[in-house]
């Protein structure tokens, strides 16, 4: 969700920048070059946001996998567990 908000904000920012520059007297070649630069900037920023979103998703996936590994250990634990820290770790997992 956050990624789509950032992409929208990026598009709005570039659109506002284009509107401001529309009022500036530029020759045709310069205007075309500027439009190309703004288009490339938008594309680069969209890709950067997508990469960041993928990085965050992978981080969350790894976090979930780690929690699942801890949960799998529940079947191996009983009330006579000698290492009491196991119970503290499980409590933290559920907090």
PDB file of N, CA and C in Angstrom:
ATOM      1  N   UNK A   1       0.822  -1.183   0.000  1.00  0.00           N
ATOM      2  CA  UNK A   1       0.000   0.000   0.000  1.00  0.00           C
ATOM      3  C   UNK A   1       0.867   1.247   0.000  1.00  0.00           C
ATOM      4  N   UNK A   2       1.879   1.270   0.844  1.00  0.00           N
ATOM      5  CA  UNK A   2       2.750   2.445   0.929  1.00  0.00           C
ATOM      6  C   UNK A   2       3.423   2.726  -0.408  1.00  0.00           C
ATOM      7  N   UNK A   3       3.800   1.661  -1.127  1.00  0.00           N
ATOM      8  CA  UNK A   3       4.470   1.833  -2.414  1.00  0.00           C
ATOM      9  C   UNK A   3       3.577   2.586  -3.392  1.00  0.00           C
ATOM     10  N   UNK A   4       2.287   2.221  -3.465  1.00  0.00           N
ATOM     11  CA  UNK A   4       1.388   2.894  -4.402  1.00  0.00           C
ATOM     12  C   UNK A   4       1.199   4.359  -4.030  1.00  0.00           C
ATOM     13  N   UNK A   5       1.232   4.662  -2.742  1.00  0.00           N
ATOM     14  CA  UNK A   5       1.137   6.058  -2.306  1.00  0.00           C
ATOM     15  C   UNK A   5       2.369   6.814  -2.768  1.00  0.00           C
ATOM     16  N   UNK A   6       3.557   6.214  -2.620  1.00  0.00           N
ATOM     17  CA  UNK A   6       4.792   6.872  -3.029  1.00  0.00           C
ATOM     18  C   UNK A   6       4.826   7.069  -4.539  1.00  0.00           C
ATOM     19  N   UNK A   7       4.366   6.083  -5.318  1.00  0.00           N
ATOM     20  CA  UNK A   7       4.338   6.215  -6.771  1.00  0.00           C
ATOM     21  C   UNK A   7       3.398   7.344  -7.162  1.00  0.00           C
ATOM     22  N   UNK A   8       2.237   7.429  -6.519  1.00  0.00           N
ATOM     23  CA  UNK A   8       1.286   8.495  -6.795  1.00  0.00           C
ATOM     24  C   UNK A   8       1.885   9.854  -6.448  1.00  0.00           C
ATOM     25  N   UNK A   9       2.536   9.935  -5.284  1.00  0.00           N
ATOM     26  CA  UNK A   9       3.168  11.190  -4.883  1.00  0.00           C
ATOM     27  C   UNK A   9       4.252  11.592  -5.865  1.00  0.00           C
ATOM     28  N   UNK A  10       5.015  10.620  -6.351  1.00  0.00           N
ATOM     29  CA  UNK A  10       6.061  10.893  -7.341  1.00  0.00           C
ATOM     30  C   UNK A  10       5.436  11.460  -8.602  1.00  0.00           C
ATOM     31  N   UNK A  11       4.380  10.814  -9.090  1.00  0.00           N
ATOM     32  CA  UNK A  11       3.701  11.294 -10.294  1.00  0.00           C
ATOM     33  C   UNK A  11       3.163  12.696 -10.106  1.00  0.00           C
ATOM     34  N   UNK A  12       2.588  12.970  -8.934  1.00  0.00           N
ATOM     35  CA  UNK A  12       2.070  14.308  -8.642  1.00  0.00           C
ATOM     36  C   UNK A  12       3.187  15.329  -8.633  1.00  0.00           C
ATOM     37  N   UNK A  13       4.321  14.973  -8.046  1.00  0.00           N
ATOM     38  CA  UNK A  13       5.458  15.887  -7.973  1.00  0.00           C
ATOM     39  C   UNK A  13       5.979  16.211  -9.369  1.00  0.00           C
ATOM     40  N   UNK A  14       6.148  15.196 -10.196  1.00  0.00           N
ATOM     41  CA  UNK A  14       6.639  15.420 -11.560  1.00  0.00           C
ATOM     42  C   UNK A  14       5.622  16.240 -12.349  1.00  0.00           C
ATOM     43  N   UNK A  15       4.329  15.961 -12.177  1.00  0.00           N
ATOM     44  CA  UNK A  15       3.291  16.739 -12.873  1.00  0.00           C
ATOM     45  C   UNK A  15       3.326  18.207 -12.455  1.00  0.00           C
ATOM     46  N   UNK A  16       3.498  18.465 -11.159  1.00  0.00           N
ATOM     47  CA  UNK A  16       3.584  19.858 -10.684  1.00  0.00           C
ATOM     48  C   UNK A  16       4.811  20.541 -11.271  1.00  0.00           C
ATOM     49  N   UNK A  17       5.909  19.803 -11.311  1.00  0.00           N
ATOM     50  CA  UNK A  17       7.142  20.356 -11.876  1.00  0.00           C
ATOM     51  C   UNK A  17       6.932  20.686 -13.360  1.00  0.00           C
ATOM     52  N   UNK A  18       6.262  19.790 -14.091  1.00  0.00           N
ATOM     53  CA  UNK A  18       5.974  20.045 -15.506  1.00  0.00           C
ATOM     54  C   UNK A  18       5.107  21.297 -15.672  1.00  0.00           C
ATOM     55  N   UNK A  19       4.092  21.459 -14.818  1.00  0.00           N
ATOM     56  CA  UNK A  19       3.212  22.636 -14.919  1.00  0.00           C
ATOM     57  C   UNK A  19       3.987  23.925 -14.701  1.00  0.00           C
ATOM     58  N   UNK A  20       4.894  23.911 -13.732  1.00  0.00           N
ATOM     59  CA  UNK A  20       5.708  25.106 -13.478  1.00  0.00           C
ATOM     60  C   UNK A  20       6.570  25.409 -14.693  1.00  0.00           C
ATOM     61  N   UNK A  21       7.160  24.371 -15.267  1.00  0.00           N
ATOM     62  CA  UNK A  21       8.052  24.576 -16.399  1.00  0.00           C
ATOM     63  C   UNK A  21       7.302  24.940 -17.672  1.00  0.00           C
ATOM     64  N   UNK A  22       6.014  24.656 -17.741  1.00  0.00           N
ATOM     65  CA  UNK A  22       5.227  25.022 -18.915  1.00  0.00           C
ATOM     66  C   UNK A  22       5.220  26.533 -19.093  1.00  0.00           C
ATOM     67  N   UNK A  23       5.241  27.257 -18.001  1.00  0.00           N
ATOM     68  CA  UNK A  23       5.234  28.716 -18.062  1.00  0.00           C
ATOM     69  C   UNK A  23       6.583  29.324 -18.397  1.00  0.00           C
ATOM     70  N   UNK A  24       7.613  28.508 -18.466  1.00  0.00           N
ATOM     71  CA  UNK A  24       8.959  29.006 -18.761  1.00  0.00           C
ATOM     72  C   UNK A  24       9.176  28.953 -20.270  1.00  0.00           C
ATOM     73  N   UNK A  25       9.679  30.041 -20.811  1.00  0.00           N
ATOM     74  CA  UNK A  25       9.926  30.116 -22.255  1.00  0.00           C
ATOM     75  C   UNK A  25      11.181  29.304 -22.603  1.00  0.00           C
ATOM     76  N   UNK A  26      10.970  28.152 -23.214  1.00  0.00           N
ATOM     77  CA  UNK A  26      12.076  27.294 -23.646  1.00  0.00           C
ATOM     78  C   UNK A  26      11.922  27.023 -25.133  1.00  0.00           C
ATOM     79  N   UNK A  27      13.048  26.874 -25.847  1.00  0.00           N
ATOM     80  CA  UNK A  27      12.922  26.535 -27.261  1.00  0.00           C
ATOM     81  C   UNK A  27      12.477  25.071 -27.382  1.00  0.00           C
ATOM     82  N   UNK A  28      12.048  24.686 -28.545  1.00  0.00           N
ATOM     83  CA  UNK A  28      11.462  23.350 -28.746  1.00  0.00           C
ATOM     84  C   UNK A  28      12.427  22.225 -28.397  1.00  0.00           C
ATOM     85  N   UNK A  29      13.696  22.371 -28.805  1.00  0.00           N
ATOM     86  CA  UNK A  29      14.666  21.324 -28.514  1.00  0.00           C
ATOM     87  C   UNK A  29      14.866  21.179 -27.009  1.00  0.00           C
ATOM     88  N   UNK A  30      14.961  22.298 -26.333  1.00  0.00           N
ATOM     89  CA  UNK A  30      15.167  22.271 -24.884  1.00  0.00           C
ATOM     90  C   UNK A  30      13.949  21.675 -24.182  1.00  0.00           C
ATOM     91  N   UNK A  31      12.756  22.036 -24.641  1.00  0.00           N
ATOM     92  CA  UNK A  31      11.518  21.513 -24.052  1.00  0.00           C
ATOM     93  C   UNK A  31      11.459  19.998 -24.228  1.00  0.00           C
ATOM     94  N   UNK A  32      11.791  19.515 -25.410  1.00  0.00           N
ATOM     95  CA  UNK A  32      11.765  18.073 -25.675  1.00  0.00           C
ATOM     96  C   UNK A  32      12.789  17.357 -24.798  1.00  0.00           C
ATOM     97  N   UNK A  33      13.974  17.936 -24.653  1.00  0.00           N
ATOM     98  CA  UNK A  33      15.009  17.330 -23.803  1.00  0.00           C
ATOM     99  C   UNK A  33      14.544  17.302 -22.358  1.00  0.00           C
ATOM    100  N   UNK A  34      13.939  18.383 -21.900  1.00  0.00           N
ATOM    101  CA  UNK A  34      13.447  18.447 -20.519  1.00  0.00           C
ATOM    102  C   UNK A  34      12.348  17.415 -20.282  1.00  0.00           C
ATOM    103  N   UNK A  35      11.429  17.288 -21.235  1.00  0.00           N
ATOM    104  CA  UNK A  35      10.367  16.276 -21.107  1.00  0.00           C
ATOM    105  C   UNK A  35      10.968  14.871 -21.022  1.00  0.00           C
ATOM    106  N   UNK A  36      12.004  14.627 -21.835  1.00  0.00           N
ATOM    107  CA  UNK A  36      12.671  13.325 -21.799  1.00  0.00           C
ATOM    108  C   UNK A  36      13.330  13.064 -20.455  1.00  0.00           C
ATOM    109  N   UNK A  37      13.970  14.100 -19.913  1.00  0.00           N
ATOM    110  CA  UNK A  37      14.619  13.969 -18.606  1.00  0.00           C
ATOM    111  C   UNK A  37      13.587  13.680 -17.526  1.00  0.00           C
ATOM    112  N   UNK A  38      12.468  14.391 -17.554  1.00  0.00           N
ATOM    113  CA  UNK A  38      11.419  14.161 -16.551  1.00  0.00           C
ATOM    114  C   UNK A  38      10.833  12.756 -16.681  1.00  0.00           C
ATOM    115  N   UNK A  39      10.662  12.285 -17.912  1.00  0.00           N
ATOM    116  CA  UNK A  39      10.149  10.929 -18.114  1.00  0.00           C
ATOM    117  C   UNK A  39      11.133   9.888 -17.568  1.00  0.00           C
ATOM    118  N   UNK A  40      12.416  10.075 -17.858  1.00  0.00           N
ATOM    119  CA  UNK A  40      13.427   9.127 -17.353  1.00  0.00           C
ATOM    120  C   UNK A  40      13.499   9.164 -15.834  1.00  0.00           C
ATOM    121  N   UNK A  41      13.427  10.365 -15.272  1.00  0.00           N
ATOM    122  CA  UNK A  41      13.452  10.494 -13.816  1.00  0.00           C
ATOM    123  C   UNK A  41      12.280   9.736 -13.197  1.00  0.00           C
ATOM    124  N   UNK A  42      11.096   9.916 -13.766  1.00  0.00           N
ATOM    125  CA  UNK A  42       9.910   9.213 -13.257  1.00  0.00           C
ATOM    126  C   UNK A  42      10.101   7.704 -13.332  1.00  0.00           C
ATOM    127  N   UNK A  43      10.638   7.224 -14.455  1.00  0.00           N
ATOM    128  CA  UNK A  43      10.855   5.782 -14.621  1.00  0.00           C
ATOM    129  C   UNK A  43      11.874   5.266 -13.610  1.00  0.00           C
ATOM    130  N   UNK A  44      12.964   5.999 -13.420  1.00  0.00           N
ATOM    131  CA  UNK A  44      13.984   5.590 -12.443  1.00  0.00           C
ATOM    132  C   UNK A  44      13.400   5.547 -11.033  1.00  0.00           C
ATOM    133  N   UNK A  45      12.635   6.552 -10.684  1.00  0.00           N
ATOM    134  CA  UNK A  45      12.053   6.604  -9.342  1.00  0.00           C
ATOM    135  C   UNK A  45      11.038   5.485  -9.139  1.00  0.00           C
ATOM    136  N   UNK A  46      10.230   5.196 -10.158  1.00  0.00           N
ATOM    137  CA  UNK A  46       9.277   4.083 -10.038  1.00  0.00           C
ATOM    138  C   UNK A  46      10.017   2.773  -9.804  1.00  0.00           C
ATOM    139  N   UNK A  47      11.096   2.544 -10.554  1.00  0.00           N
ATOM    140  CA  UNK A  47      11.879   1.315 -10.365  1.00  0.00           C
ATOM    141  C   UNK A  47      12.516   1.277  -8.981  1.00  0.00           C
ATOM    142  N   UNK A  48      12.999   2.431  -8.512  1.00  0.00           N
ATOM    143  CA  UNK A  48      13.601   2.482  -7.174  1.00  0.00           C
ATOM    144  C   UNK A  48      12.557   2.121  -6.124  1.00  0.00           C
ATOM    145  N   UNK A  49      11.350   2.660  -6.252  1.00  0.00           N
ATOM    146  CA  UNK A  49      10.288   2.358  -5.297  1.00  0.00           C
ATOM    147  C   UNK A  49       9.893   0.877  -5.360  1.00  0.00           C
ATOM    148  N   UNK A  50       9.864   0.324  -6.566  1.00  0.00           N
ATOM    149  CA  UNK A  50       9.546  -1.102  -6.694  1.00  0.00           C
ATOM    150  C   UNK A  50      10.625  -1.960  -6.055  1.00  0.00           C
ATOM    151  N   UNK A  51      11.896  -1.612  -6.285  1.00  0.00           N
ATOM    152  CA  UNK A  51      12.995  -2.360  -5.652  1.00  0.00           C
ATOM    153  C   UNK A  51      12.885  -2.284  -4.133  1.00  0.00           C
ATOM    154  N   UNK A  52      12.582  -1.092  -3.622  1.00  0.00           N
ATOM    155  CA  UNK A  52      12.453  -0.924  -2.178  1.00  0.00           C
ATOM    156  C   UNK A  52      11.285  -1.758  -1.643  1.00  0.00           C
ATOM    157  N   UNK A  53      10.180  -1.762  -2.371  1.00  0.00           N
ATOM    158  CA  UNK A  53       9.035  -2.577  -1.965  1.00  0.00           C
ATOM    159  C   UNK A  53       9.366  -4.055  -1.937  1.00  0.00           C
ATOM    160  N   UNK A  54      10.108  -4.527  -2.940  1.00  0.00           N
ATOM    161  CA  UNK A  54      10.529  -5.929  -2.961  1.00  0.00           C
ATOM    162  C   UNK A  54      11.473  -6.241  -1.806  1.00  0.00           C
ATOM    163  N   UNK A  55      12.376  -5.317  -1.519  1.00  0.00           N
ATOM    164  CA  UNK A  55      13.302  -5.510  -0.403  1.00  0.00           C
ATOM    165  C   UNK A  55      12.526  -5.628   0.904  1.00  0.00           C
ATOM    166  N   UNK A  56      11.548  -4.753   1.092  1.00  0.00           N
ATOM    167  CA  UNK A  56      10.739  -4.805   2.314  1.00  0.00           C
ATOM    168  C   UNK A  56       9.924  -6.095   2.389  1.00  0.00           C
ATOM    169  N   UNK A  57       9.378  -6.523   1.265  1.00  0.00           N
ATOM    170  CA  UNK A  57       8.596  -7.765   1.250  1.00  0.00           C
ATOM    171  C   UNK A  57       9.475  -8.965   1.585  1.00  0.00           C
ATOM    172  N   UNK A  58      10.681  -8.990   1.046  1.00  0.00           N
ATOM    173  CA  UNK A  58      11.595 -10.095   1.354  1.00  0.00           C
ATOM    174  C   UNK A  58      12.004 -10.083   2.818  1.00  0.00           C
ATOM    175  N   UNK A  59      12.203  -8.899   3.372  1.00  0.00           N
ATOM    176  CA  UNK A  59      12.533  -8.794   4.787  1.00  0.00           C
ATOM    177  C   UNK A  59      11.391  -9.357   5.635  1.00  0.00           C
ATOM    178  N   UNK A  60      10.156  -8.988   5.310  1.00  0.00           N
ATOM    179  CA  UNK A  60       9.001  -9.487   6.052  1.00  0.00           C
ATOM    180  C   UNK A  60       8.865 -11.001   5.887  1.00  0.00           C
ATOM    181  N   UNK A  61       9.112 -11.495   4.665  1.00  0.00           N
ATOM    182  CA  UNK A  61       9.059 -12.939   4.430  1.00  0.00           C
ATOM    183  C   UNK A  61      10.057 -13.667   5.326  1.00  0.00           C
ATOM    184  N   UNK A  62      11.281 -13.148   5.397  1.00  0.00           N
ATOM    185  CA  UNK A  62      12.312 -13.775   6.225  1.00  0.00           C
ATOM    186  C   UNK A  62      11.938 -13.724   7.700  1.00  0.00           C
ATOM    187  N   UNK A  63      11.334 -12.626   8.109  1.00  0.00           N
ATOM    188  CA  UNK A  63      10.892 -12.492   9.492  1.00  0.00           C
ATOM    189  C   UNK A  63       9.801 -13.525   9.811  1.00  0.00           C
ATOM    190  N   UNK A  64       8.871 -13.693   8.901  1.00  0.00           N
ATOM    191  CA  UNK A  64       7.794 -14.669   9.086  1.00  0.00           C
ATOM    192  C   UNK A  64       8.367 -16.086   9.113  1.00  0.00           C
ATOM    193  N   UNK A  65       9.310 -16.381   8.225  1.00  0.00           N
ATOM    194  CA  UNK A  65       9.927 -17.713   8.187  1.00  0.00           C
ATOM    195  C   UNK A  65      10.635 -18.003   9.504  1.00  0.00           C
ATOM    196  N   UNK A  66      11.301 -16.999  10.053  1.00  0.00           N
ATOM    197  CA  UNK A  66      11.993 -17.168  11.331  1.00  0.00           C
ATOM    198  C   UNK A  66      10.982 -17.467  12.445  1.00  0.00           C
ATOM    199  N   UNK A  67       9.883 -16.772  12.428  1.00  0.00           N
ATOM    200  CA  UNK A  67       8.848 -17.006  13.446  1.00  0.00           C
ATOM    201  C   UNK A  67       8.232 -18.391  13.283  1.00  0.00           C
ATOM    202  N   UNK A  68       8.056 -18.827  12.058  1.00  0.00           N
ATOM    203  CA  UNK A  68       7.509 -20.170  11.832  1.00  0.00           C
ATOM    204  C   UNK A  68       8.452 -21.254  12.327  1.00  0.00           C
ATOM    205  N   UNK A  69       9.760 -21.012  12.162  1.00  0.00           N
ATOM    206  CA  UNK A  69      10.725 -21.986  12.687  1.00  0.00           C
ATOM    207  C   UNK A  69      10.609 -22.083  14.212  1.00  0.00           C
ATOM    208  N   UNK A  70      10.458 -20.946  14.867  1.00  0.00           N
ATOM    209  CA  UNK A  70      10.284 -20.970  16.323  1.00  0.00           C
ATOM    210  C   UNK A  70       8.996 -21.683  16.715  1.00  0.00           C
ATOM    211  N   UNK A  71       7.937 -21.422  15.979  1.00  0.00           N
ATOM    212  CA  UNK A  71       6.668 -22.083  16.279  1.00  0.00           C
ATOM    213  C   UNK A  71       6.747 -23.595  16.074  1.00  0.00           C
ATOM    214  N   UNK A  72       7.532 -24.027  15.113  1.00  0.00           N
ATOM    215  CA  UNK A  72       7.685 -25.458  14.863  1.00  0.00           C
ATOM    216  C   UNK A  72       8.309 -26.162  16.060  1.00  0.00           C
ATOM    217  N   UNK A  73       9.107 -25.437  16.830  1.00  0.00           N
ATOM    218  CA  UNK A  73       9.745 -26.016  18.008  1.00  0.00           C
ATOM    219  C   UNK A  73       8.751 -26.276  19.144  1.00  0.00           C
ATOM    220  N   UNK A  74       7.564 -25.730  19.055  1.00  0.00           N
ATOM    221  CA  UNK A  74       6.551 -25.953  20.100  1.00  0.00           C
ATOM    222  C   UNK A  74       6.256 -27.429  20.300  1.00  0.00           C
ATOM    223  N   UNK A  75       6.278 -28.202  19.243  1.00  0.00           N
ATOM    224  CA  UNK A  75       5.978 -29.626  19.334  1.00  0.00           C
ATOM    225  C   UNK A  75       7.054 -30.393  20.100  1.00  0.00           C
ATOM    226  N   UNK A  76       8.238 -29.805  20.203  1.00  0.00           N
ATOM    227  CA  UNK A  76       9.349 -30.479  20.870  1.00  0.00           C
ATOM    228  C   UNK A  76       9.492 -30.053  22.336  1.00  0.00           C
ATOM    229  N   UNK A  77       8.673 -29.143  22.778  1.00  0.00           N
ATOM    230  CA  UNK A  77       8.799 -28.587  24.138  1.00  0.00           C
ATOM    231  C   UNK A  77       7.659 -29.118  25.007  1.00  0.00           C
ATOM    232  N   UNK A  78       7.999 -29.402  26.259  1.00  0.00           N
ATOM    233  CA  UNK A  78       6.947 -29.739  27.224  1.00  0.00           C
ATOM    234  C   UNK A  78       7.198 -28.949  28.504  1.00  0.00           C
ATOM    235  N   UNK A  79       6.346 -29.152  29.485  1.00  0.00           N
ATOM    236  CA  UNK A  79       6.439 -28.369  30.728  1.00  0.00           C
ATOM    237  C   UNK A  79       7.693 -28.677  31.539  1.00  0.00           C
ATOM    238  N   UNK A  80       8.380 -29.760  31.226  1.00  0.00           N
ATOM    239  CA  UNK A  80       9.602 -30.115  31.959  1.00  0.00           C
ATOM    240  C   UNK A  80      10.866 -29.583  31.273  1.00  0.00           C
ATOM    241  N   UNK A  81      10.711 -28.690  30.344  1.00  0.00           N
ATOM    242  CA  UNK A  81      11.846 -28.120  29.618  1.00  0.00           C
ATOM    243  C   UNK A  81      12.840 -27.522  30.605  1.00  0.00           C
ATOM    244  N   UNK A  82      14.089 -27.941  30.513  1.00  0.00           N
ATOM    245  CA  UNK A  82      15.135 -27.472  31.431  1.00  0.00           C
ATOM    246  C   UNK A  82      15.545 -26.032  31.125  1.00  0.00           C
ATOM    247  N   UNK A  83      15.557 -25.675  29.868  1.00  0.00           N
ATOM    248  CA  UNK A  83      15.957 -24.321  29.472  1.00  0.00           C
ATOM    249  C   UNK A  83      14.732 -23.418  29.501  1.00  0.00           C
ATOM    250  N   UNK A  84      14.576 -22.671  30.593  1.00  0.00           N
ATOM    251  CA  UNK A  84      13.399 -21.825  30.784  1.00  0.00           C
ATOM    252  C   UNK A  84      13.362 -20.642  29.806  1.00  0.00           C
ATOM    253  N   UNK A  85      14.501 -20.307  29.219  1.00  0.00           N
ATOM    254  CA  UNK A  85      14.525 -19.180  28.274  1.00  0.00           C
ATOM    255  C   UNK A  85      13.675 -19.473  27.034  1.00  0.00           C
ATOM    256  N   UNK A  86      13.439 -20.753  26.764  1.00  0.00           N
ATOM    257  CA  UNK A  86      12.590 -21.136  25.636  1.00  0.00           C
ATOM    258  C   UNK A  86      11.199 -20.539  25.815  1.00  0.00           C
ATOM    259  N   UNK A  87      10.693 -20.574  27.043  1.00  0.00           N
ATOM    260  CA  UNK A  87       9.357 -20.047  27.303  1.00  0.00           C
ATOM    261  C   UNK A  87       9.326 -18.527  27.150  1.00  0.00           C
ATOM    262  N   UNK A  88      10.403 -17.888  27.535  1.00  0.00           N
ATOM    263  CA  UNK A  88      10.479 -16.429  27.370  1.00  0.00           C
ATOM    264  C   UNK A  88      10.513 -16.052  25.896  1.00  0.00           C
ATOM    265  N   UNK A  89      11.267 -16.815  25.107  1.00  0.00           N
ATOM    266  CA  UNK A  89      11.327 -16.551  23.675  1.00  0.00           C
ATOM    267  C   UNK A  89       9.958 -16.742  23.028  1.00  0.00           C
ATOM    268  N   UNK A  90       9.263 -17.784  23.448  1.00  0.00           N
ATOM    269  CA  UNK A  90       7.915 -18.023  22.892  1.00  0.00           C
ATOM    270  C   UNK A  90       6.958 -16.907  23.300  1.00  0.00           C
ATOM    271  N   UNK A  91       7.082 -16.452  24.541  1.00  0.00           N
ATOM    272  CA  UNK A  91       6.222 -15.343  24.983  1.00  0.00           C
ATOM    273  C   UNK A  91       6.475 -14.095  24.143  1.00  0.00           C
ATOM    274  N   UNK A  92       7.736 -13.831  23.857  1.00  0.00           N
ATOM    275  CA  UNK A  92       8.076 -12.672  23.025  1.00  0.00           C
ATOM    276  C   UNK A  92       7.508 -12.827  21.606  1.00  0.00           C
ATOM    277  N   UNK A  93       7.522 -14.043  21.126  1.00  0.00           N
ATOM    278  CA  UNK A  93       7.008 -14.300  19.782  1.00  0.00           C
ATOM    279  C   UNK A  93       5.525 -13.937  19.693  1.00  0.00           C
ATOM    280  N   UNK A  94       4.781 -14.238  20.750  1.00  0.00           N
ATOM    281  CA  UNK A  94       3.358 -13.975  20.743  1.00  0.00           C
ATOM    282  C   UNK A  94       3.009 -12.541  21.137  1.00  0.00           C
ATOM    283  N   UNK A  95       3.962 -11.843  21.704  1.00  0.00           N
ATOM    284  CA  UNK A  95       3.757 -10.422  22.020  1.00  0.00           C
ATOM    285  C   UNK A  95       3.951  -9.640  20.758  1.00  0.00           C
TER     286      UNK A  95
END
